[in-house]
mmCIF file of C-alpha atoms in Angstrom:
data_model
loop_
_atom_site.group_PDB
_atom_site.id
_atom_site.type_symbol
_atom_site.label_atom_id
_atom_site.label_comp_id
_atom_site.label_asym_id
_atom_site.label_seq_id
_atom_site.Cartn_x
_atom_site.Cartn_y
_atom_site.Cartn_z
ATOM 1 C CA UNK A 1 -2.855 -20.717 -25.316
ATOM 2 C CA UNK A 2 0.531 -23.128 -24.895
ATOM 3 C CA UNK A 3 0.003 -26.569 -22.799
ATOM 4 C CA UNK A 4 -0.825 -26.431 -18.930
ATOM 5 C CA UNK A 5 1.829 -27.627 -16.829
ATOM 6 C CA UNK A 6 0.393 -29.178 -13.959
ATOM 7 C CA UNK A 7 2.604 -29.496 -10.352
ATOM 8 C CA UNK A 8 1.286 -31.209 -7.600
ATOM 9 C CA UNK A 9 3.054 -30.159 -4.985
ATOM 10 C CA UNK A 10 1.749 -31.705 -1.595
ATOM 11 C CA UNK A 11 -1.024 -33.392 0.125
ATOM 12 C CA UNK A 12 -2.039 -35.070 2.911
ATOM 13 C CA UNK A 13 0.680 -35.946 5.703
ATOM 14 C CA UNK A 14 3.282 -34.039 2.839
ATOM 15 C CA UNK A 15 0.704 -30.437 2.839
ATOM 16 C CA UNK A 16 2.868 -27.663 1.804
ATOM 17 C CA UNK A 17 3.480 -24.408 4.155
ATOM 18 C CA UNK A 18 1.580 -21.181 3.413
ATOM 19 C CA UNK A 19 5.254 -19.357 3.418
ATOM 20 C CA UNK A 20 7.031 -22.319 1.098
ATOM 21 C CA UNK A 21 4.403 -21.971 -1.522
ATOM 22 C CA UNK A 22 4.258 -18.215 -1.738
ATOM 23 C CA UNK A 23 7.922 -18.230 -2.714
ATOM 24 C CA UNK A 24 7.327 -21.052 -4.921
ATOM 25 C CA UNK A 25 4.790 -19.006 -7.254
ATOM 26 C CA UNK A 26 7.149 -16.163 -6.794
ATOM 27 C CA UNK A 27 9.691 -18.252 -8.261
ATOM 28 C CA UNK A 28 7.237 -19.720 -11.200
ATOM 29 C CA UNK A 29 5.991 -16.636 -11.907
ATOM 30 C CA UNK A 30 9.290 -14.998 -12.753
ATOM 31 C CA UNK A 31 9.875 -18.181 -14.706
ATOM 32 C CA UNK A 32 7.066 -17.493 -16.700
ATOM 33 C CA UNK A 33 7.208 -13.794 -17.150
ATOM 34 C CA UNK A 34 10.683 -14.843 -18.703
ATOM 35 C CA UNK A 35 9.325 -17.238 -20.684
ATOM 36 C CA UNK A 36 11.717 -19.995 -19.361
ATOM 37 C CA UNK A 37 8.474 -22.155 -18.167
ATOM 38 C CA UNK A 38 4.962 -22.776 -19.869
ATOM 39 C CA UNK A 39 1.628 -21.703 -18.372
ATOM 40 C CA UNK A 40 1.306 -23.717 -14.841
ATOM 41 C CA UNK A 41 -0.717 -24.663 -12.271
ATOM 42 C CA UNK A 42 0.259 -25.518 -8.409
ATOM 43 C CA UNK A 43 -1.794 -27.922 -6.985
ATOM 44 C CA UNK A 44 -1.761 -28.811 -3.485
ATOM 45 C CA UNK A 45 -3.334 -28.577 0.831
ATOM 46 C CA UNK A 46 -2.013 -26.096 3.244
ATOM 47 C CA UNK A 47 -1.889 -26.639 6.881
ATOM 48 C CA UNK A 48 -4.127 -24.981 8.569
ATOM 49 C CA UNK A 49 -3.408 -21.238 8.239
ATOM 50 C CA UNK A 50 -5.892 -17.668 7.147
ATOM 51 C CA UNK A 51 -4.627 -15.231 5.069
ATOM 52 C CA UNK A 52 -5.848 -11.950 4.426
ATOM 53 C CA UNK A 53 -6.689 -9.900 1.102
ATOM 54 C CA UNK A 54 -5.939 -6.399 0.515
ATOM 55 C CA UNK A 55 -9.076 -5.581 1.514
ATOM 56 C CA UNK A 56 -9.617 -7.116 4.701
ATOM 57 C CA UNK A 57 -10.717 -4.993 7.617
ATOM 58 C CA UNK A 58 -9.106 -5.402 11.004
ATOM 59 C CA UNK A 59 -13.445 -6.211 11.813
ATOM 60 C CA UNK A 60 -13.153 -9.681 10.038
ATOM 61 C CA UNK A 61 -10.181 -10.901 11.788
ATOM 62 C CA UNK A 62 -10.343 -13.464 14.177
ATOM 63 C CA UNK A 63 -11.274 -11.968 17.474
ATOM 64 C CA UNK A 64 -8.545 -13.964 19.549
ATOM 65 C CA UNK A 65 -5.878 -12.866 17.657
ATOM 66 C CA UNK A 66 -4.892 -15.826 15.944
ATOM 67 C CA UNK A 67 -2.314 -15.014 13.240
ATOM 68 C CA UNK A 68 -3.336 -14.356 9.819
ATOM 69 C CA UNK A 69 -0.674 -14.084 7.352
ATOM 70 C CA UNK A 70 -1.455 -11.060 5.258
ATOM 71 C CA UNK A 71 -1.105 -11.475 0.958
ATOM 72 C CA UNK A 72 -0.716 -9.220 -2.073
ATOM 73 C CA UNK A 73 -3.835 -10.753 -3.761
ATOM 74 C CA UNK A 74 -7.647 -9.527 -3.960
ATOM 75 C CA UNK A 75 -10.188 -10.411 -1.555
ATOM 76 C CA UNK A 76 -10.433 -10.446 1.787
ATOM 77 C CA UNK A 77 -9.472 -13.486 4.963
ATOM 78 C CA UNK A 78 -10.537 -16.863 4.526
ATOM 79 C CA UNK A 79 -8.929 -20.339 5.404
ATOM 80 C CA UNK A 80 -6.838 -22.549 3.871
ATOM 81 C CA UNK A 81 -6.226 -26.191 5.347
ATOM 82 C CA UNK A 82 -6.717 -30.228 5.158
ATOM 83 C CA UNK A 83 -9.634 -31.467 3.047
ATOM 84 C CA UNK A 84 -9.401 -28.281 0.986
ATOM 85 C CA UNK A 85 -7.740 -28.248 -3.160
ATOM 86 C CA UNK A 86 -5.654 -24.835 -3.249
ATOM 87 C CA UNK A 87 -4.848 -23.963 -7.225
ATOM 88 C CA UNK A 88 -2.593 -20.946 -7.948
ATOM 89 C CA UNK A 89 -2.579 -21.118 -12.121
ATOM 90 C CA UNK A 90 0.538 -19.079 -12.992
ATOM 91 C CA UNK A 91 -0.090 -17.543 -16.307
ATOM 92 C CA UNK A 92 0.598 -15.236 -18.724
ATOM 93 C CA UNK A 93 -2.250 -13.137 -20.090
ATOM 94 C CA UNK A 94 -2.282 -10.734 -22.887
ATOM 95 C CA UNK A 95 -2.233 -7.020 -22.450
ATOM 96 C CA UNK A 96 -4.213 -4.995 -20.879
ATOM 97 C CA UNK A 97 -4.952 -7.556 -18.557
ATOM 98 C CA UNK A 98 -8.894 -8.950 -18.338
ATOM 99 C CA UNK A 99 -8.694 -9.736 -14.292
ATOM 100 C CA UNK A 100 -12.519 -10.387 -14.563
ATOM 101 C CA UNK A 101 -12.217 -12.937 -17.413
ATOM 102 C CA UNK A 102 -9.357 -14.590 -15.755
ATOM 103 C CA UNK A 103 -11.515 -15.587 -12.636
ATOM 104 C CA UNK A 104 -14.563 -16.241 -14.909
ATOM 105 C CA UNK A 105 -12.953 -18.843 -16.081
ATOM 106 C CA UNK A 106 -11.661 -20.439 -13.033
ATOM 107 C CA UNK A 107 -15.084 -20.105 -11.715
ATOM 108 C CA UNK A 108 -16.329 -22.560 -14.440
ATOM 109 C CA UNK A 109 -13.502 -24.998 -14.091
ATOM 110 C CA UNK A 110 -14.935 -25.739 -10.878
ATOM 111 C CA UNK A 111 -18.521 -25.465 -11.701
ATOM 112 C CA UNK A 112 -17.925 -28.175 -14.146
ATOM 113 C CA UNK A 113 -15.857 -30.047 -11.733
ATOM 114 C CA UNK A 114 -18.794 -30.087 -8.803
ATOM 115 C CA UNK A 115 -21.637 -30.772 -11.619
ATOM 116 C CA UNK A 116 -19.467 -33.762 -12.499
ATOM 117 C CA UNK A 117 -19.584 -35.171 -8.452
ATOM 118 C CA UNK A 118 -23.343 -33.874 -8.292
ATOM 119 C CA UNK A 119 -23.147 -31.006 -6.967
ATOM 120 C CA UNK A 120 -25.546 -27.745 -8.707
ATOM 121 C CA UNK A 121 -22.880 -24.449 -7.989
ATOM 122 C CA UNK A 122 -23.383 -21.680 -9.852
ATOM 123 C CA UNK A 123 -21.846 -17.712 -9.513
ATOM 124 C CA UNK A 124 -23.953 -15.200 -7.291
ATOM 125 C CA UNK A 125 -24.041 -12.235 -8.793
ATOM 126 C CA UNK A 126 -21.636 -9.584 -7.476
ATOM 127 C CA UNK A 127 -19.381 -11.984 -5.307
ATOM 128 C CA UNK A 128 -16.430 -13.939 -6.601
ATOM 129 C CA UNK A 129 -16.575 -17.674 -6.164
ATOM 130 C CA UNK A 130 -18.000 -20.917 -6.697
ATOM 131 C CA UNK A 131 -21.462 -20.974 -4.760
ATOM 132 C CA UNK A 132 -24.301 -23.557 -3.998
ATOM 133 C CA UNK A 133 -27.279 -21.189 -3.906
ATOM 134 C CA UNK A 134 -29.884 -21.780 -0.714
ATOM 135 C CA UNK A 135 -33.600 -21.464 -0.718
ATOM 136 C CA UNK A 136 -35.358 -18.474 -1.468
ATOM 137 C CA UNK A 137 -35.337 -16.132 1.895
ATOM 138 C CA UNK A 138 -39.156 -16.558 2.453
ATOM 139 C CA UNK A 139 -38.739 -20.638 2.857
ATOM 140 C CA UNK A 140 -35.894 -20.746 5.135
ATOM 141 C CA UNK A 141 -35.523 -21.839 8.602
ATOM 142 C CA UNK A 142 -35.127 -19.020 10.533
ATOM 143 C CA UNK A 143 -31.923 -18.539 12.621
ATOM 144 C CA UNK A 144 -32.794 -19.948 16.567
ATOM 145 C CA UNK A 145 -36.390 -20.361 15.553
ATOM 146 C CA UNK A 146 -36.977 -16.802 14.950
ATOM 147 C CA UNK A 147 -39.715 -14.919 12.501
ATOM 148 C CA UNK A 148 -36.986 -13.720 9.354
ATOM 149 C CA UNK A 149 -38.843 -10.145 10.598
ATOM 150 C CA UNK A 150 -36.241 -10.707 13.470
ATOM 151 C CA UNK A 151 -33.329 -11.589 11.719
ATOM 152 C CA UNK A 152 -30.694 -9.055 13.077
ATOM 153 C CA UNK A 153 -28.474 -9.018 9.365
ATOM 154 C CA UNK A 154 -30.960 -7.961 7.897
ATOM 155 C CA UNK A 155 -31.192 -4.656 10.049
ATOM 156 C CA UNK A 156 -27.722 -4.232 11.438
ATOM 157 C CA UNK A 157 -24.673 -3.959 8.954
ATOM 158 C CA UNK A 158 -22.175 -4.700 11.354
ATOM 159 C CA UNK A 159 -23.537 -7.888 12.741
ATOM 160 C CA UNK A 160 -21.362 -10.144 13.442
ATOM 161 C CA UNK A 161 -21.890 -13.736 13.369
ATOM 162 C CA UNK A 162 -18.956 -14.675 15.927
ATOM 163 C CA UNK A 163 -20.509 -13.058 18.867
ATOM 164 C CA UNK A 164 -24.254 -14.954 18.040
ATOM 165 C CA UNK A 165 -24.039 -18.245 18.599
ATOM 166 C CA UNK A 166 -23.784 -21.619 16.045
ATOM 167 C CA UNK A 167 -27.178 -20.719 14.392
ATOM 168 C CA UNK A 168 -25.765 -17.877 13.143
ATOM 169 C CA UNK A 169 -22.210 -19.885 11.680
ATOM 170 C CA UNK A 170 -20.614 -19.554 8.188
ATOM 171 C CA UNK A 171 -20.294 -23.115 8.945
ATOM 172 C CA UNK A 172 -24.231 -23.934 9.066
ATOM 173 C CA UNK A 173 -25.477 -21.999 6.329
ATOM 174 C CA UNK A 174 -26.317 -25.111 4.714
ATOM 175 C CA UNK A 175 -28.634 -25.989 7.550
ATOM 176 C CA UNK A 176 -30.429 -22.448 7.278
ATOM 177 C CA UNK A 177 -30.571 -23.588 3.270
ATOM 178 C CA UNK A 178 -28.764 -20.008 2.960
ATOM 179 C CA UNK A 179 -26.294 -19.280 -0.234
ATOM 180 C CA UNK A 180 -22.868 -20.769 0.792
ATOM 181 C CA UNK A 181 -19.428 -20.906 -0.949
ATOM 182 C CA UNK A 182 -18.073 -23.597 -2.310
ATOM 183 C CA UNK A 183 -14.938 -22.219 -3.695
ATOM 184 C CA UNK A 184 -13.284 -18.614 -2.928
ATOM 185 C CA UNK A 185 -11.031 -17.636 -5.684
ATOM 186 C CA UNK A 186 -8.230 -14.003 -5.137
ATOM 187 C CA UNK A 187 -6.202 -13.428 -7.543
ATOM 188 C CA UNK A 188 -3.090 -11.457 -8.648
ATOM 189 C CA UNK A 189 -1.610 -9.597 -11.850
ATOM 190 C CA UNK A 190 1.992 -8.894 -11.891
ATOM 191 C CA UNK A 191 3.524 -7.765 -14.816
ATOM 192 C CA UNK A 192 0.939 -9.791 -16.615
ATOM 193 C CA UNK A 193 1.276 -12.901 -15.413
ATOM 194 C CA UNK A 194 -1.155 -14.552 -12.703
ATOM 195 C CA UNK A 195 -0.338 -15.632 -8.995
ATOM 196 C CA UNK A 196 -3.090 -16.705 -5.998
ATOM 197 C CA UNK A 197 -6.002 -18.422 -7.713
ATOM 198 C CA UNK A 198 -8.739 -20.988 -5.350
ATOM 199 C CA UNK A 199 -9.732 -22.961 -2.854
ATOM 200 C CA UNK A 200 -11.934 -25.504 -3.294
ATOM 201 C CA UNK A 201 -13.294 -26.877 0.120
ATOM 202 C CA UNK A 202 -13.527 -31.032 -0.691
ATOM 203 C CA UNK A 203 -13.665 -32.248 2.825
ATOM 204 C CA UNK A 204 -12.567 -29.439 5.181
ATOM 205 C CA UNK A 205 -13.134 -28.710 9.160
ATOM 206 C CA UNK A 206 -15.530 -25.690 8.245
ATOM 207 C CA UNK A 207 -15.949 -24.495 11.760
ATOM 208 C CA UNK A 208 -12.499 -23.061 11.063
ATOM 209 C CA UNK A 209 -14.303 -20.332 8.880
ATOM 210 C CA UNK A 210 -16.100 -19.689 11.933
ATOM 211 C CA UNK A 211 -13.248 -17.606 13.262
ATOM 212 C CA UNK A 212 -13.217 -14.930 10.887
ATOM 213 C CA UNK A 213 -16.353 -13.192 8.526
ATOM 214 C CA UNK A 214 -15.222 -15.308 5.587
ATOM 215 C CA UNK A 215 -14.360 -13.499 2.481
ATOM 216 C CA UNK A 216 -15.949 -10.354 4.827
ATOM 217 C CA UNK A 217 -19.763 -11.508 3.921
ATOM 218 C CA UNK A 218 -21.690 -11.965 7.165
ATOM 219 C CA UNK A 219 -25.174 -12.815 5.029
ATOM 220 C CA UNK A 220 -24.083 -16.093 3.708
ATOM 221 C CA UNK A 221 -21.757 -19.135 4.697
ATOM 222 C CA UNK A 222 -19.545 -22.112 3.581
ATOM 223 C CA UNK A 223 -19.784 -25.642 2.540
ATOM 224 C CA UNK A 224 -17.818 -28.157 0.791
ATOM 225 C CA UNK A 225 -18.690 -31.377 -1.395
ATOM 226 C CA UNK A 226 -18.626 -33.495 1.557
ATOM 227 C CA UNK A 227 -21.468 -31.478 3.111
ATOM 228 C CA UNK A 228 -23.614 -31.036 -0.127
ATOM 229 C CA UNK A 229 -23.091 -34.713 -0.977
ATOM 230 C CA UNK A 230 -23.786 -35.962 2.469
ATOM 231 C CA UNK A 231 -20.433 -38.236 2.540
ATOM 232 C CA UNK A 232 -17.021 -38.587 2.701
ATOM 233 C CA UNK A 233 -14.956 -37.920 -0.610
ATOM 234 C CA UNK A 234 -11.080 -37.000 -0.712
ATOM 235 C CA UNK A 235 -8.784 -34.937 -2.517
ATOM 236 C CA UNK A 236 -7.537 -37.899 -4.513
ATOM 237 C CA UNK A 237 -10.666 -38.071 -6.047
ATOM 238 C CA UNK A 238 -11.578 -34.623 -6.915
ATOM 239 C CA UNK A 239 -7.692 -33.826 -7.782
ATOM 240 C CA UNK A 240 -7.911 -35.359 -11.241
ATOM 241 C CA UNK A 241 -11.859 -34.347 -12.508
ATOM 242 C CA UNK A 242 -10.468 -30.652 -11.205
ATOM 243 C CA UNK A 243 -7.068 -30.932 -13.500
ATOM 244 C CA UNK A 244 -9.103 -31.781 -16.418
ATOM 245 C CA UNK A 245 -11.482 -28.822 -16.686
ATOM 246 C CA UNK A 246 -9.157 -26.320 -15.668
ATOM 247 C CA UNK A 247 -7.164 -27.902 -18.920
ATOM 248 C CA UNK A 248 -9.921 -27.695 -21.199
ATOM 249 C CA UNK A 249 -10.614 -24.537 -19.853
ATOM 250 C CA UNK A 250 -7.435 -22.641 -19.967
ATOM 251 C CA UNK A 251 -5.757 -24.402 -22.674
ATOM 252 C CA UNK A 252 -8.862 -23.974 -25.246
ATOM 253 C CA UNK A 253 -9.862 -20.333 -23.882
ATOM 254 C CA UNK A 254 -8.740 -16.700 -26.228
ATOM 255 C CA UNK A 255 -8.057 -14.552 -23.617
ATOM 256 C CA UNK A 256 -8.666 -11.699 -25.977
ATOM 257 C CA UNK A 257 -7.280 -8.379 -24.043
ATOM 258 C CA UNK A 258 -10.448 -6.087 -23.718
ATOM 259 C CA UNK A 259 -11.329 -3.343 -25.604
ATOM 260 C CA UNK A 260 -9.997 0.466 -24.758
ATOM 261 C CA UNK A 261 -12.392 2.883 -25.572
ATOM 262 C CA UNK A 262 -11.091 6.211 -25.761
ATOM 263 C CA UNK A 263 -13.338 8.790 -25.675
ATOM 264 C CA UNK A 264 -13.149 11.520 -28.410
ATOM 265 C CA UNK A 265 -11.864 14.895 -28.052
#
């Protein structure tokens, strides 16, 4: 593949609006369906703000009717905001399209990236993501002291963790030792090129995934480097280890367009 372009396009007191950057990849990613700019990467924080997948359900909206600003990518709600790395890599990918291999690879940027600060993440099988995996269920601390025989998720499908009370949080899954997400990733295909792409929580407020069933899983929760490292570490930091793998990545992968197997008259 050609050389990543890289834009950093706000932080800190300069975070970029959820609205402003949506038209920005709009605008890159005609750009690069036209050929007119290389394969690139937007960098920056959002203000606080959720947005909403295609396949969110009105259930895993916040229940006091904050906004949510619904998107054309996959996935469901989370959160963007401070103290969280938001990457939309605009490029263009042969045809047919390999969606799957597209987040794959994100997914190991950042696994490299957290390995690199200290931090074990790791896929979980069936959900997209960059995940710090807990203890098996057997040695965890039960939720409000409780035997796990008692555990209402893992009897009642609609549970929902915003009516339960903190021990029941996305925010505190790492104090249950439960599976928690380090980085949500939604993408998009358009005419072959990419838009969307992750959010890597650094040092975020996660009670604000408390709002809303996070990526619509109610058996698992969030965390961020700060939390898994036990201190403070900023954007600035992580901004440049996180640039680097997602060049190695990118620029060195063959994004081979998968097989079609027809099947035979």
């Amino acid at each position: 593949m050609s050389e990543l372009r890289f834009v950093r396009m706000g932080f800190g007191t300069e975070a970029v609006d959820y609205q402003v950057a949506w038209d920005e990849q709009r605008r890159v990613h005609a750009a690069r369906f036209a050929d007119e700019v290389p394969d690139t990467v937007i960098l920056l924080e959002h203000p606080p703000v959720y947005t909403a997948g295609r396949r969110t359900q009105d259930s895993e909206r916040p229940l006091d009717g904050t906004p949510v600003i619904d998107v054309d990518r996959g996935g469901k709600i989370t959160w963007h905001g401070p103290g969280q790395l938001v990457g939309y890599p605009i490029q263009k990918l042969p045809r047919p399209v390999d969606v799957v291999a597209h987040v794959r690879r994100l997914e190991e940027a950042l696994i490299r990236a957290s390995a690199e600060f200290g931090v074990a993440a790791t896929r979980l099988e069936g959900r997209s993501g960059v995940w710090v995996l807990g203890d098996p269920v057997d040695q965890r601390p039960a939720p409000g002291g409780l035997s796990l025989d008692f555990d209402p998720r893992l009897t009642d499908e609609e549970f929902d963790p915003r009516l339960n009370g903190p021990e029941y949080a996305p925010s505190n899954a790492g104090q249950r030792r439960e599976d928690r997400k380090l980085a949500a990733i939604g993408i998009r295909v358009a005419k072959g090129v990419t838009m969307h792409g992750f959010s890597y929580n650094v040092q975020p407020d996660n009670k604000w995934f408390d709002r809303i069933i996070p990526c619509g899983i109610r058996d698992a929760g969030v965390t961020s480097l700060a939390a898994e490292l036990g201190r403070d570490i900023t954007i600035e930091e992580v901004l440049p280890v996180v640039e680097r793998h997602l060049r190695d990545i990118l620029e060195h992968a063959d994004p081979k367009p998968r097989e079609i197997v027809r099947a035979s008259a």
